[in-house]
Short mmCIF file of C-alpha atoms and ligand atoms in Angstrom, two decimals:
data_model
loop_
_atom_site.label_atom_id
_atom_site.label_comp_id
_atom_site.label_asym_id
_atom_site.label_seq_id
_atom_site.Cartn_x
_atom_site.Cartn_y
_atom_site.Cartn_z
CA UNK A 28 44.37 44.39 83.62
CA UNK A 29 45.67 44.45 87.16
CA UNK A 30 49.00 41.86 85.97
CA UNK A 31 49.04 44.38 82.64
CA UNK A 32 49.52 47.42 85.11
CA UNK A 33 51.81 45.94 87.62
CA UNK A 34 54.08 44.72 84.54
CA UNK A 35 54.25 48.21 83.20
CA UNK A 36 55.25 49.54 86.90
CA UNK A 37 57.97 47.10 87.07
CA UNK A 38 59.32 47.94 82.92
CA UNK A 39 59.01 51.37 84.36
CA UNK A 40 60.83 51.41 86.98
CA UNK A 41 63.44 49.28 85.76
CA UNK A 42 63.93 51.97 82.94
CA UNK A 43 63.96 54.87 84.86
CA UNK A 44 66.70 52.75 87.20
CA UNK A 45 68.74 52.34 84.06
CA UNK A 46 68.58 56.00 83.08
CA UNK A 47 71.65 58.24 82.93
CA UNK A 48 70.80 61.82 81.16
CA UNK A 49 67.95 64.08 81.18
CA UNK A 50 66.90 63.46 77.78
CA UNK A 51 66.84 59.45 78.76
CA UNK A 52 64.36 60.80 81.25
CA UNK A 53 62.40 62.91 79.64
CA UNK A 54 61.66 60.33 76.77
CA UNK A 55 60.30 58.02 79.36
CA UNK A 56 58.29 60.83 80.88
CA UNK A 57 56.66 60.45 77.76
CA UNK A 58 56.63 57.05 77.36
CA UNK A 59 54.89 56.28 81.13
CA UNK A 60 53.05 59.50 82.22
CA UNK A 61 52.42 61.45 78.93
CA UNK A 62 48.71 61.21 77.37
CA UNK A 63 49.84 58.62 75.12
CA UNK A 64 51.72 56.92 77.55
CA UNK A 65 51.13 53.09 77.89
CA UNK A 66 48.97 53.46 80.80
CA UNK A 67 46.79 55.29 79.51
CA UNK A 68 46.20 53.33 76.51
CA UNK A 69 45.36 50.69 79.56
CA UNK A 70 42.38 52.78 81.19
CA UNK A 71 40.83 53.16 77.81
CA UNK A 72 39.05 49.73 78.63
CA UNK A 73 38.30 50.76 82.03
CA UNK A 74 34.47 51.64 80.43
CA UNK A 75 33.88 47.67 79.65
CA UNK A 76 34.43 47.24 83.51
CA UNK A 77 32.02 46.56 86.37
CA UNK A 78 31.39 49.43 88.37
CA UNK A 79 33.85 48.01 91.05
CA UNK A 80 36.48 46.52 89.23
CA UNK A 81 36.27 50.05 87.93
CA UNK A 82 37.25 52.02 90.86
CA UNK A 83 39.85 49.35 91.97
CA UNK A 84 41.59 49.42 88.50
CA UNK A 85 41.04 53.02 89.10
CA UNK A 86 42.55 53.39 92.23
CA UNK A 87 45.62 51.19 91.11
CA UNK A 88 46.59 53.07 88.10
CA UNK A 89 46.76 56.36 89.48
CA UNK A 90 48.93 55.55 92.18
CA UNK A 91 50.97 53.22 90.14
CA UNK A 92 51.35 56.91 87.71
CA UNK A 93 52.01 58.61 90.73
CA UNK A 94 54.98 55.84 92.06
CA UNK A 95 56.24 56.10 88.47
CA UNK A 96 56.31 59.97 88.53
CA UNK A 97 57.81 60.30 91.21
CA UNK A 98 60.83 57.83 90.59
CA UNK A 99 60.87 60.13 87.59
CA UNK A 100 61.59 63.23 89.35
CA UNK A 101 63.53 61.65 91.86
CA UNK A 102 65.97 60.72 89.29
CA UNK A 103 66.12 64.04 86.94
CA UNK A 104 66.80 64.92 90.23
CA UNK A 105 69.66 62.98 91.18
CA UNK A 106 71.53 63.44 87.49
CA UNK A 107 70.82 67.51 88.18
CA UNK A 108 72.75 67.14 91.44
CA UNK A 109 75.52 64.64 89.81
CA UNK A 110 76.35 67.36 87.13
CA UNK A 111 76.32 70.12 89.69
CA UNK A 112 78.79 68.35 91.77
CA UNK A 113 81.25 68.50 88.89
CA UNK A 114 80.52 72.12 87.30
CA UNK A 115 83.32 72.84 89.20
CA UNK A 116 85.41 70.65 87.37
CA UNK A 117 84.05 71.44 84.05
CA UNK A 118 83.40 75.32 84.24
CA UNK A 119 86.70 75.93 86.35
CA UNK A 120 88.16 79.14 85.80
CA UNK A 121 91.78 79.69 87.16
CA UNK A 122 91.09 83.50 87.83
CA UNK A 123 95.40 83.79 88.44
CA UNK A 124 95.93 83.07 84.43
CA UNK A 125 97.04 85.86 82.65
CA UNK A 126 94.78 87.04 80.50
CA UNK A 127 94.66 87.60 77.11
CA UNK A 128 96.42 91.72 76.12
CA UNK A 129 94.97 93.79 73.56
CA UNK A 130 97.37 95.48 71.06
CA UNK A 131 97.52 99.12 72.00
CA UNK A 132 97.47 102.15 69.55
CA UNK A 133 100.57 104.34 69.80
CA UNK A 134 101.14 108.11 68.35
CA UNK A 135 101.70 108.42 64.97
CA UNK A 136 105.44 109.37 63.91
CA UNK A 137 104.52 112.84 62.91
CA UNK A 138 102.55 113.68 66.29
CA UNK A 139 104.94 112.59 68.27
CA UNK A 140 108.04 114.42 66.60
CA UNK A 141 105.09 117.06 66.87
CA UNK A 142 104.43 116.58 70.64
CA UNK A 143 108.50 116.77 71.10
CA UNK A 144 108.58 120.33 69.30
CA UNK A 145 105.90 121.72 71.20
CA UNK A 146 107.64 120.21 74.36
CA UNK A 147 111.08 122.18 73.68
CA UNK A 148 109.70 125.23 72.70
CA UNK A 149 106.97 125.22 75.63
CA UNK A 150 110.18 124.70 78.51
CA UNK A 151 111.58 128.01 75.85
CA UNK A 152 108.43 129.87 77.24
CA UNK A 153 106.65 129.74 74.05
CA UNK A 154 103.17 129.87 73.44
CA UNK A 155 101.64 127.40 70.94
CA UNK A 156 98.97 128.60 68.80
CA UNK A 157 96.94 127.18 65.90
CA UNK A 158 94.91 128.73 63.08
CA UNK A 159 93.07 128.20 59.91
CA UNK A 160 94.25 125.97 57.00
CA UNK A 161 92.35 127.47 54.71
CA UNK A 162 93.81 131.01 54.52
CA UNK A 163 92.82 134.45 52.44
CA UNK A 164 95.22 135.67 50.04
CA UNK A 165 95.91 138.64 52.39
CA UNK A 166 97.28 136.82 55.45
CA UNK A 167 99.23 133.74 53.53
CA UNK A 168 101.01 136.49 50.99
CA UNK A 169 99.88 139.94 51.26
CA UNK A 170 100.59 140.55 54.96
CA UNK A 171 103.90 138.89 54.70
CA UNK A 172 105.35 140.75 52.36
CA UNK A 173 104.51 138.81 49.12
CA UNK A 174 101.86 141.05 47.14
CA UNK A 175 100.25 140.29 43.66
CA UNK A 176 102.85 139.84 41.07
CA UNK A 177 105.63 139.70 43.21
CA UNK A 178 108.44 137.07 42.35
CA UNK A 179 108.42 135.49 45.41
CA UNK A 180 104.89 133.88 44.96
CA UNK A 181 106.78 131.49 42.60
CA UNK A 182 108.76 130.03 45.37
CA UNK A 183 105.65 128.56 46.83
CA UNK A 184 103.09 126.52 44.37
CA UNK A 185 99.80 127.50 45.40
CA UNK A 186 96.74 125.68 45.04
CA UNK A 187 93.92 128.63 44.87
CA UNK A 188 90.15 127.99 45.71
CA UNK A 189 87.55 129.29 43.73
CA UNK A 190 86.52 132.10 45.95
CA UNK A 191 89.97 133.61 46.05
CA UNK A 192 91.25 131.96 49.23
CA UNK A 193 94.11 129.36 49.05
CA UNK A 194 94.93 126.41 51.21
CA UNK A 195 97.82 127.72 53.35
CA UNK A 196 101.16 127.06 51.67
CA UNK A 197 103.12 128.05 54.86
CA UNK A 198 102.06 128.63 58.92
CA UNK A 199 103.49 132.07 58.22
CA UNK A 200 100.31 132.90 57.75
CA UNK A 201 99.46 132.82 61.61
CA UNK A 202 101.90 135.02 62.08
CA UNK A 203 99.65 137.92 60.76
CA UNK A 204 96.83 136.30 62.24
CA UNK A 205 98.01 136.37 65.96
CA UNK A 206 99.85 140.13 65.26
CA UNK A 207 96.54 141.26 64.41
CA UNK A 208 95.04 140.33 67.88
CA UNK A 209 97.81 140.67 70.33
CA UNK A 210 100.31 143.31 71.33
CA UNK A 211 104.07 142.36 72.00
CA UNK A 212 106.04 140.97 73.67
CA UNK A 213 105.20 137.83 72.71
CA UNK A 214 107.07 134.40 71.75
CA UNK A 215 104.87 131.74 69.95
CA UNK A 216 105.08 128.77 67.76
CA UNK A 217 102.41 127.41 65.25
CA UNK A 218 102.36 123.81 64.23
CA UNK A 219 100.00 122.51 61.36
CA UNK A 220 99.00 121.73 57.74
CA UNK A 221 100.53 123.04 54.73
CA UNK A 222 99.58 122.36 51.03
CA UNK A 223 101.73 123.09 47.88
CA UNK A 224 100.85 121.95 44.06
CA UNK A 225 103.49 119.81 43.31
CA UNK A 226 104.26 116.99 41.75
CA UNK A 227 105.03 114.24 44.90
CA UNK A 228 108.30 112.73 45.48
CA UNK A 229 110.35 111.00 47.63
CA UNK A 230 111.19 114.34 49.53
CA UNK A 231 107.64 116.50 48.58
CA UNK A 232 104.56 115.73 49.00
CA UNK A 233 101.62 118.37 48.63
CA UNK A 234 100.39 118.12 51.36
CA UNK A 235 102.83 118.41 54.66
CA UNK A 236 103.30 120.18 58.32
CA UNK A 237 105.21 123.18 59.41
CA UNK A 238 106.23 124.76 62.31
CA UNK A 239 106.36 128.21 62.53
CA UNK A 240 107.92 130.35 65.56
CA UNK A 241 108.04 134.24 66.33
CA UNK A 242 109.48 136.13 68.48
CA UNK A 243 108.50 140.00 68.95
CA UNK A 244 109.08 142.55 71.80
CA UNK A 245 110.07 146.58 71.32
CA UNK A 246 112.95 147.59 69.04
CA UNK A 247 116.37 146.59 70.28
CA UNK A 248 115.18 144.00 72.39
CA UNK A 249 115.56 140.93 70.03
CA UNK A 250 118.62 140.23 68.00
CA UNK A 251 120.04 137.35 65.59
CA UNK A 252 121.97 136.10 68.26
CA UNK A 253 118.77 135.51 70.05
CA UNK A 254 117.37 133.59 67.42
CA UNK A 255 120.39 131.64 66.59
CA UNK A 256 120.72 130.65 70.34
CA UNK A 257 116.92 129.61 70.07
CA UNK A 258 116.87 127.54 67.03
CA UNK A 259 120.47 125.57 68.75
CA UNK A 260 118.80 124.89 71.63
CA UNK A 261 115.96 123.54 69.89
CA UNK A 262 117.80 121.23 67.46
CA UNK A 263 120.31 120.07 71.05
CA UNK A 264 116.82 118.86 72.23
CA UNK A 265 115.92 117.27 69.10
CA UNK A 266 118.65 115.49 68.21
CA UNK A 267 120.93 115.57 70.87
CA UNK A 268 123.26 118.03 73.17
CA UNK A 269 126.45 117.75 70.74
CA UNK A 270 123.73 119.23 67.79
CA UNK A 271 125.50 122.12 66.23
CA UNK A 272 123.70 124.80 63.84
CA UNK A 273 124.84 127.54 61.05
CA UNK A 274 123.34 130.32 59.73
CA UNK A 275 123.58 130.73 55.74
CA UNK A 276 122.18 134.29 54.28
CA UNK A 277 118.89 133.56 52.44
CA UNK A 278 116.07 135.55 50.52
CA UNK A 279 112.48 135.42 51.96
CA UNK A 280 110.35 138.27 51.52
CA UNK A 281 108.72 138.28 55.35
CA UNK A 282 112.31 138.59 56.80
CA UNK A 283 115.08 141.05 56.60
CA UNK A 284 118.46 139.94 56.88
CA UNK A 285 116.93 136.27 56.75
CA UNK A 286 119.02 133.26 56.84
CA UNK A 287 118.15 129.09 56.08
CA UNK A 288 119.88 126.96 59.18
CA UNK A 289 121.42 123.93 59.23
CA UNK A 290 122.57 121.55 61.69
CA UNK A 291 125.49 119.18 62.07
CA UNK A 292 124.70 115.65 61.13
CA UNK A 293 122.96 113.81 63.81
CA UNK A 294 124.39 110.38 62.08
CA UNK A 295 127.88 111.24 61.48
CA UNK A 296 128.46 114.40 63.61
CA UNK A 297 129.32 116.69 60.88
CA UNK A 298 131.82 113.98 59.00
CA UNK A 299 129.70 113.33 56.11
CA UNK A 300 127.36 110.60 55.38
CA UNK A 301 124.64 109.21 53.19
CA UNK A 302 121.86 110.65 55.05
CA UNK A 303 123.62 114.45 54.59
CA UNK A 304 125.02 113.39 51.55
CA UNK A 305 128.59 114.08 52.49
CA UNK A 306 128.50 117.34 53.68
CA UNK A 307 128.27 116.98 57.34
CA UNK A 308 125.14 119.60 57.66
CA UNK A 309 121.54 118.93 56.96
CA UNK A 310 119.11 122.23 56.19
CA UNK A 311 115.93 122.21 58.07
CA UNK A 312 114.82 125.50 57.81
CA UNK A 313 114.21 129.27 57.26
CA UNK A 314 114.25 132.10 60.15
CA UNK A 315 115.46 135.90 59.94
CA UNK A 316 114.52 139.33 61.27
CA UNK A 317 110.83 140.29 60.75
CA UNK A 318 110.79 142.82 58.05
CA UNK A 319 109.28 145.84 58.73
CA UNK A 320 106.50 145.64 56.21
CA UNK A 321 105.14 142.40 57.84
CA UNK A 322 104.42 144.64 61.11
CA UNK A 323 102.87 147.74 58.95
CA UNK A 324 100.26 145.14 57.23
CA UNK A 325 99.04 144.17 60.82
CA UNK A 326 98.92 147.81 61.86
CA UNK A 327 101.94 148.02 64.04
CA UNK A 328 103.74 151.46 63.73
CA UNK A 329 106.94 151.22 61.79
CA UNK A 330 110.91 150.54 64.04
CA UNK A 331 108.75 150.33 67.55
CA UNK A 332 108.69 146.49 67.73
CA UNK A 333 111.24 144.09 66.46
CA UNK A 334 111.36 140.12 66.20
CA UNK A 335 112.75 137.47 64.59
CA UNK A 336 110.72 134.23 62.70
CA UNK A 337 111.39 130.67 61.64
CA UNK A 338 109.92 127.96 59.96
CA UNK A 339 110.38 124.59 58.93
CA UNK A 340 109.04 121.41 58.06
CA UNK A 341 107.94 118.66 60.47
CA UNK A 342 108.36 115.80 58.22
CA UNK A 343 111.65 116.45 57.43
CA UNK A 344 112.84 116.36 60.82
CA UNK A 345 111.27 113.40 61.49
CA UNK A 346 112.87 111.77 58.07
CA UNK A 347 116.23 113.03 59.88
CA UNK A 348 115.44 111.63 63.55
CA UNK A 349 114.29 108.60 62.49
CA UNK A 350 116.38 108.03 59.06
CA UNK A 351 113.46 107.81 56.87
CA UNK A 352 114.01 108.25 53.26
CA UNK A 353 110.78 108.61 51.71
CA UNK A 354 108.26 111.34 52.63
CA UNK A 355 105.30 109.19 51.26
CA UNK A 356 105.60 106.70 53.75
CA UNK A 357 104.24 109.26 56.45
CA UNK A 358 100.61 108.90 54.97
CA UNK A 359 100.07 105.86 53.46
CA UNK A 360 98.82 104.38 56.26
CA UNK A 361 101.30 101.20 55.90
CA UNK A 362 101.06 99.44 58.89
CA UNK A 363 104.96 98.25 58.36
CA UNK A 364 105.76 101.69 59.00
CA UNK A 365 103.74 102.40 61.81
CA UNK A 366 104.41 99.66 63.66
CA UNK A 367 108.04 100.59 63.92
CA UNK A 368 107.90 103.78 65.94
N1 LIG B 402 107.46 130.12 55.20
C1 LIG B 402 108.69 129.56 54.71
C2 LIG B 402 108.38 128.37 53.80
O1 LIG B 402 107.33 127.83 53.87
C3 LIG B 402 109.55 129.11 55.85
C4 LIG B 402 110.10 130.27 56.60
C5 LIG B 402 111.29 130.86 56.23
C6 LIG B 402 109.41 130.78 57.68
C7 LIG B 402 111.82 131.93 56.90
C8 LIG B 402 109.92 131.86 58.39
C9 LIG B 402 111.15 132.43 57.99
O2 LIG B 402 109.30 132.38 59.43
O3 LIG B 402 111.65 133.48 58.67
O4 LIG B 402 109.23 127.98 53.07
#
């Protein structure tokens, strides 16, 4: 038994000598000093012994366990402390490499023609304001001068809601909505959402953004050549200092004289191009002298203020600045599109 035991120490510790990973050690953990291990199967006859032979054979195997446990733990020791000296090596990060840069979001096209409008008017001393989209019949036609029946409701296709109200068809409508709670002098704009019922196109879609401006202090203190100064500087900001603008008479029912403006070409300063299909002028929008009904319908007395209005579409501008020539691109979410702005 004694030659049996020394002759597993030896296999033992020959093996353990040989071994190189942790798993190649814990497999002969199991082999030499698990329950099933070898030795173990070796004390089973230790009951056939004399009571002397007993205790030596005894004495023998657990310190031969104990020799082999420890050479055990020695080496998962030593192969810990070999792959810790090279973790450096293996998990080495260079913390000077550049890392890796995440794609940022930008503005859409509309927000930040949007943004630029708001910026001109803002250095103009303008206020910006914003109101409801969905709008009563009173304040997106009554109040400005368009009641029941009258012809100029054509001019604007409406899409009506069941309970009477309409989605706005024009940011006119804040212009009653801000006369009703403030007093002049004031100069504002109004940017936002507009919705018509018509058929889409490569220049309409039903669903588009406005701007809307107005100016209002007492009678005699704001003239045409205000607003005609106003809307040039505006466009000079827009598209550039050499921008020029014309006034063209014009029908709307919330102004009186009222005009539509143009400007020159941004493309081929006013000598006629694709883009303003040979003309040399591009119209952008509507403007004139408040009429005098629009202030009665907000409860201002009749001649004591005076004031002058524009509007125009934000999408179109942004076709212009940019040379886009298809209004559907600005929501169909095309990533193409986006990405180029
Ligand atoms: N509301 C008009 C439209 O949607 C645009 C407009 C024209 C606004 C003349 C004005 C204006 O304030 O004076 O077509």
């Amino acid at each position: 038994m004694k030659n049996k035991i020394n002759e597993i120490k030896k296999r033992a510790l020959e093996e353990i000598g040989k071994a190189k990973t942790f798993e190649a050690v814990e497999a002969l953990r199991v082999k030499y000093s698990g329950r099933k291990s070898e030795l173990t199967n070796v004390l089973r006859g230790l009951k056939d012994l004399s009571p002397k032979e007993r205790k030596e054979i005894g004495e023998l195997s657990n310190h031969t366990k104990q020799i082999i446990e420890s050479e055990l733990d020695k080496k998962e020791l030593k192969i810990k402390n070999e792959e810790l000296s090279h973790i450096d090596k293996k998990e080495k990060i260079d913390v000077t490499y550049p890392g890796k840069k995440t794609a940022k979001g930008h503005l859409h096209p509309l927000t930040q023609v949007r943004y630029a409008i708001e910026a001109i008017f803002k250095s103009m001393g303008f206020l910006v304001v914003e109101d409801r989209e969905v709008e009563d019949e009173f304040h997106n036609f009554d109040a400005m001068n368009m009641p029941r029946n009258h012809p100029a409701r054509d001019m604007q296709d409406t899409f009506w809601l069941k309970n009477g109200c309409v989605p706005r068809t024009h940011t006119s409508s804040v212009q009653a909505r801000f006369m009703e709670k403030n007093k002049p002098p004031f100069r504002i704009i109004s940017l936002g959402r507009v919705y018509r019922n018509e058929n889409t196109d490569a220049t309409h879609e039903s669903n588009f953004h406005q701007t809307e401006g107005l100016i209002v202090d007492k009678s005699g203190k704001v003239t045409v050549a205000n607003a005609k100064s106003i809307i040039s500087e505006f466009m000079k900001g827009l598209f550039g200092e050499s921008t020029k603008i014309r006034l063209r008479p014009s029908y709307f029912p919330f102004v009186e004289p009222g005009f539509e403006f143009d400007a020159s070409c941004p493309y081929c300063k006013g000598e006629g191009c694709r883009i303003c299909k040979k003309t040399g002028w591009i119209e952008l929008g509507g403007a004139g002298m408040v009429n005098q009904n629009v202030f009665t319908s907000v409860g201002f007395n009749e001649d004591k203020y005076e004031g002058f209005a524009f509007g125009f579409g934000i999408e179109r501008l942004a076709m212009i600045k940019y040379g886009i020539d298809d209004i559907r691109l600005f929501h169909a979410g095309d990533l193409r599109f986006l990405q180029q702005f």
